Tab-separated table of C-alpha atoms in Angstrom:
chain	number	residue	atom	x	y	z
A	1	MET	CA	5.128	5.982	35.430
A	2	GLU	CA	7.027	7.731	32.661
A	3	TYR	CA	4.832	9.561	30.137
A	4	LYS	CA	5.611	10.097	26.483
A	5	ASN	CA	5.339	13.615	25.173
A	6	PRO	CA	2.455	14.372	22.794
A	7	LEU	CA	3.400	15.060	19.202
A	8	GLY	CA	1.968	17.256	16.464
A	9	VAL	CA	3.243	17.413	12.885
A	10	ASP	CA	2.151	19.180	9.709
A	11	ILE	CA	1.567	17.094	6.594
A	12	ASP	CA	2.092	18.869	3.286
A	13	LEU	CA	-1.231	17.952	1.655
A	14	GLU	CA	0.083	18.732	-1.844
A	15	THR	CA	3.214	16.547	-1.646
A	16	GLY	CA	2.407	14.103	1.172
A	17	VAL	CA	5.687	14.884	2.929
A	18	ILE	CA	5.867	14.843	6.736
A	19	PRO	CA	8.927	16.957	7.664
A	20	GLY	CA	11.345	15.058	9.895
A	21	ALA	CA	9.732	11.682	9.200
A	22	LYS	CA	11.636	8.524	8.294
A	23	LYS	CA	11.546	8.268	4.467
A	24	LEU	CA	11.344	5.005	2.533
A	25	VAL	CA	11.603	4.976	-1.273
A	26	ARG	CA	10.454	1.974	-3.303
A	27	ARG	CA	11.533	1.749	-6.925
A	28	LEU	CA	10.247	-0.663	-9.535
A	29	SER	CA	13.295	-2.881	-8.882
A	30	ASP	CA	12.009	-3.374	-5.301
A	31	LEU	CA	8.850	-4.972	-6.745
A	32	LYS	CA	10.489	-7.766	-8.762
A	33	GLY	CA	8.075	-10.677	-9.098
A	34	TYR	CA	5.016	-8.684	-8.024
A	35	PHE	CA	3.680	-7.735	-11.484
A	36	VAL	CA	2.219	-10.374	-13.815
A	37	ASP	CA	3.531	-9.000	-17.134
A	38	GLU	CA	7.230	-9.820	-16.749
A	39	LYS	CA	8.147	-8.505	-20.221
A	40	ALA	CA	6.549	-5.099	-19.493
A	41	TYR	CA	8.257	-5.101	-16.076
A	42	GLU	CA	11.704	-5.732	-17.620
A	43	GLU	CA	11.158	-2.984	-20.209
A	44	LEU	CA	10.131	-0.394	-17.603
A	45	LEU	CA	12.916	-1.547	-15.278
A	46	LYS	CA	15.395	0.122	-17.661
A	47	GLU	CA	14.073	3.430	-16.251
A	48	ASN	CA	13.556	1.979	-12.731
A	49	PRO	CA	11.040	4.679	-11.710
A	50	VAL	CA	10.105	5.478	-8.138
A	51	VAL	CA	6.763	3.725	-7.553
A	52	TYR	CA	6.099	5.095	-4.061
A	53	GLU	CA	7.531	6.925	-1.057
A	54	VAL	CA	6.555	6.522	2.590
A	55	TYR	CA	7.015	9.180	5.296
A	56	ALA	CA	6.647	7.478	8.688
A	57	ILE	CA	6.471	8.652	12.287
A	58	GLU	CA	7.122	5.501	14.270
A	59	GLN	CA	6.970	4.777	17.973
A	60	GLU	CA	8.561	1.981	19.963
A	61	GLU	CA	6.946	-1.338	18.979
A	62	LYS	CA	4.737	-1.851	21.986
A	63	ASP	CA	1.117	-2.606	22.726
A	64	GLY	CA	-1.145	0.449	22.922
A	65	ASP	CA	0.883	2.909	20.845
A	66	LEU	CA	0.249	4.125	17.287
A	67	ASN	CA	2.383	4.786	14.230
A	68	PHE	CA	1.313	6.923	11.304
A	69	ALA	CA	2.643	7.502	7.828
A	70	THR	CA	1.816	9.107	4.519
A	71	THR	CA	2.431	7.328	1.241
A	72	VAL	CA	2.883	9.016	-2.126
A	73	LEU	CA	2.033	6.406	-4.758
A	74	TYR	CA	2.974	7.629	-8.224
A	75	PRO	CA	0.873	7.066	-11.360
A	76	GLY	CA	1.987	4.412	-13.796
A	77	LYS	CA	1.392	0.920	-15.081
A	78	VAL	CA	3.306	-2.261	-15.759
A	79	GLY	CA	1.475	-3.725	-18.710
A	80	ARG	CA	-2.197	-3.335	-17.742
A	81	GLU	CA	-1.559	-3.326	-13.982
A	82	PHE	CA	-1.591	-0.007	-12.155
A	83	PHE	CA	1.308	0.877	-9.851
A	84	PHE	CA	0.735	-0.422	-6.325
A	85	THR	CA	2.415	-0.797	-2.947
A	86	LYS	CA	3.910	-4.176	-2.022
A	87	GLY	CA	1.010	-4.959	0.254
A	88	HIS	CA	1.184	-6.818	3.531
A	89	TYR	CA	-0.511	-8.622	6.348
A	90	HIS	CA	0.335	-7.507	9.864
A	91	SER	CA	2.858	-9.671	11.709
A	92	LYS	CA	0.418	-9.518	14.602
A	93	ALA	CA	-2.498	-10.498	12.398
A	94	ASP	CA	-5.167	-9.363	14.877
A	95	ARG	CA	-4.232	-5.687	14.368
A	96	ALA	CA	-6.424	-3.320	12.309
A	97	GLU	CA	-5.453	-0.181	10.378
A	98	ILE	CA	-7.069	3.016	9.093
A	99	TYR	CA	-6.290	4.741	5.768
A	100	TYR	CA	-7.399	8.256	4.812
A	101	GLY	CA	-7.289	9.585	1.237
A	102	ILE	CA	-5.576	12.980	0.928
A	103	LYS	CA	-5.002	13.566	-2.800
A	104	GLY	CA	-5.472	11.758	-6.095
A	105	ARG	CA	-7.456	8.629	-6.866
A	106	GLY	CA	-6.860	4.979	-6.287
A	107	GLY	CA	-8.044	2.269	-4.026
A	108	MET	CA	-7.379	-0.427	-1.512
A	109	LEU	CA	-7.171	-4.091	-2.482
A	110	LEU	CA	-7.847	-6.272	0.557
A	111	GLN	CA	-7.641	-10.030	0.925
A	112	THR	CA	-8.154	-12.757	3.515
A	113	PRO	CA	-5.520	-15.510	3.844
A	114	GLU	CA	-7.876	-17.777	1.853
A	115	GLY	CA	-7.936	-15.307	-1.060
A	116	LYS	CA	-11.320	-13.611	-0.634
A	117	ALA	CA	-10.687	-10.165	-2.149
A	118	GLU	CA	-12.405	-6.796	-1.753
A	119	TRP	CA	-11.759	-3.541	-3.653
A	120	ILE	CA	-12.543	-0.145	-2.114
A	121	GLU	CA	-12.146	2.978	-4.257
A	122	MET	CA	-10.409	5.925	-2.573
A	123	LYS	CA	-10.347	9.669	-3.215
A	124	PRO	CA	-9.653	12.681	-0.974
A	125	GLY	CA	-11.711	12.258	2.180
A	126	THR	CA	-12.247	8.475	1.895
A	127	VAL	CA	-11.558	6.498	5.082
A	128	VAL	CA	-10.843	2.778	4.755
A	129	TYR	CA	-10.954	0.449	7.748
A	130	VAL	CA	-8.669	-2.575	7.302
A	131	PRO	CA	-9.954	-5.283	9.668
A	132	PRO	CA	-7.627	-7.683	11.480
A	133	TYR	CA	-6.332	-10.631	9.413
A	134	TRP	CA	-6.746	-8.890	6.020
A	135	ALA	CA	-3.810	-8.235	3.689
A	136	HIS	CA	-3.956	-4.821	2.064
A	137	ARG	CA	-2.348	-3.013	-0.847
A	138	THR	CA	-3.002	0.457	-2.249
A	139	VAL	CA	-3.239	1.060	-5.996
A	140	ASN	CA	-2.995	4.348	-7.933
A	141	THR	CA	-5.664	4.301	-10.654
A	142	GLY	CA	-5.320	7.991	-11.520
A	143	ASP	CA	-2.930	10.204	-13.459
A	144	GLU	CA	-1.444	12.121	-10.502
A	145	PRO	CA	0.194	11.023	-7.247
A	146	PHE	CA	-2.203	9.177	-4.933
A	147	ILE	CA	-1.488	10.369	-1.378
A	148	PHE	CA	-2.959	8.851	1.767
A	149	LEU	CA	-2.413	8.664	5.515
A	150	ALA	CA	-2.230	5.354	7.410
A	151	VAL	CA	-2.616	4.936	11.181
A	152	TYR	CA	-1.765	1.558	12.697
A	153	PRO	CA	-0.753	-0.060	16.002
A	154	ALA	CA	2.962	0.361	16.686
A	155	ASP	CA	3.309	-3.357	17.425
A	156	ALA	CA	1.431	-4.548	14.291
A	157	GLY	CA	4.534	-5.256	12.214
A	158	HIS	CA	4.535	-5.947	8.478
A	159	ASP	CA	4.440	-9.401	6.887
A	160	TYR	CA	5.551	-8.727	3.314
A	161	GLY	CA	6.811	-12.291	2.824
A	162	SER	CA	3.389	-13.894	2.499
A	163	ILE	CA	2.475	-11.499	-0.325
A	164	ALA	CA	5.854	-11.909	-2.056
A	165	GLU	CA	5.317	-15.692	-1.968
A	166	LYS	CA	1.611	-15.999	-2.824
A	167	GLY	CA	0.586	-12.623	-4.255
A	168	PHE	CA	-2.964	-11.304	-4.207
A	169	SER	CA	-5.805	-13.339	-5.712
A	170	LYS	CA	-6.917	-10.339	-7.811
A	171	LEU	CA	-5.175	-7.761	-9.989
A	172	VAL	CA	-6.252	-4.161	-10.559
A	173	VAL	CA	-5.910	-3.409	-14.262
A	174	GLU	CA	-6.971	-0.948	-16.916
A	175	GLU	CA	-9.335	-2.493	-19.449
A	176	ASN	CA	-10.899	-0.353	-22.191
A	177	GLY	CA	-10.180	2.809	-20.167
A	178	GLU	CA	-11.820	1.446	-17.006
A	179	VAL	CA	-10.488	0.103	-13.719
A	180	LYS	CA	-11.194	-3.629	-13.454
A	181	LEU	CA	-10.550	-6.309	-10.854
A	182	VAL	CA	-9.442	-9.565	-12.531
A	183	ASP	CA	-8.160	-12.950	-11.358
A	184	ASN	CA	-4.407	-13.195	-10.815
A	185	PRO	CA	-3.082	-16.129	-12.860
A	186	LYS	CA	-0.074	-16.362	-10.502
A	187	TRP	CA	-2.162	-16.598	-7.292
A	188	LYS	CA	-1.021	-19.474	-5.089
A	189	GLU	CA	-3.695	-20.779	-2.725
């Protein structure tokens, strides 16, 4: 049997950066069709801000191994909706995931394929367990970068297509200075 070597890395807890990790940058233009207020989206698109960055340490996609990544989700809104990650199901839907809040404030929007939604607030030290079969998206509800760590099976895969097609059944918005969960008028059952 051939053994993999153990690995240790340092995460910069202020910036969320993992030195030497694969970096993915998502700008507002990468989220076309995800936000409800299309007019506000088009206006902000003129600036095309970075919405989030991912720093991933990935293994070969095989059963039994783990990947981990940090995400830096920047503060901002499109209309009333807070900035969020694309969100996804796992390609292997029976795979779970763990998230750990490092810095800032936000939350996790989770949803079953039938549209049952749950919202879990996150802050530094919060651990969120994402059960198998649940879609999940992180949302920055604060005024500073929301940084978190995710640990997931290396063979889980990401199904972004289902979310791009149907969306989430709920939106996370600011209403009278408070974070609210409201029905998504674009949700497709």
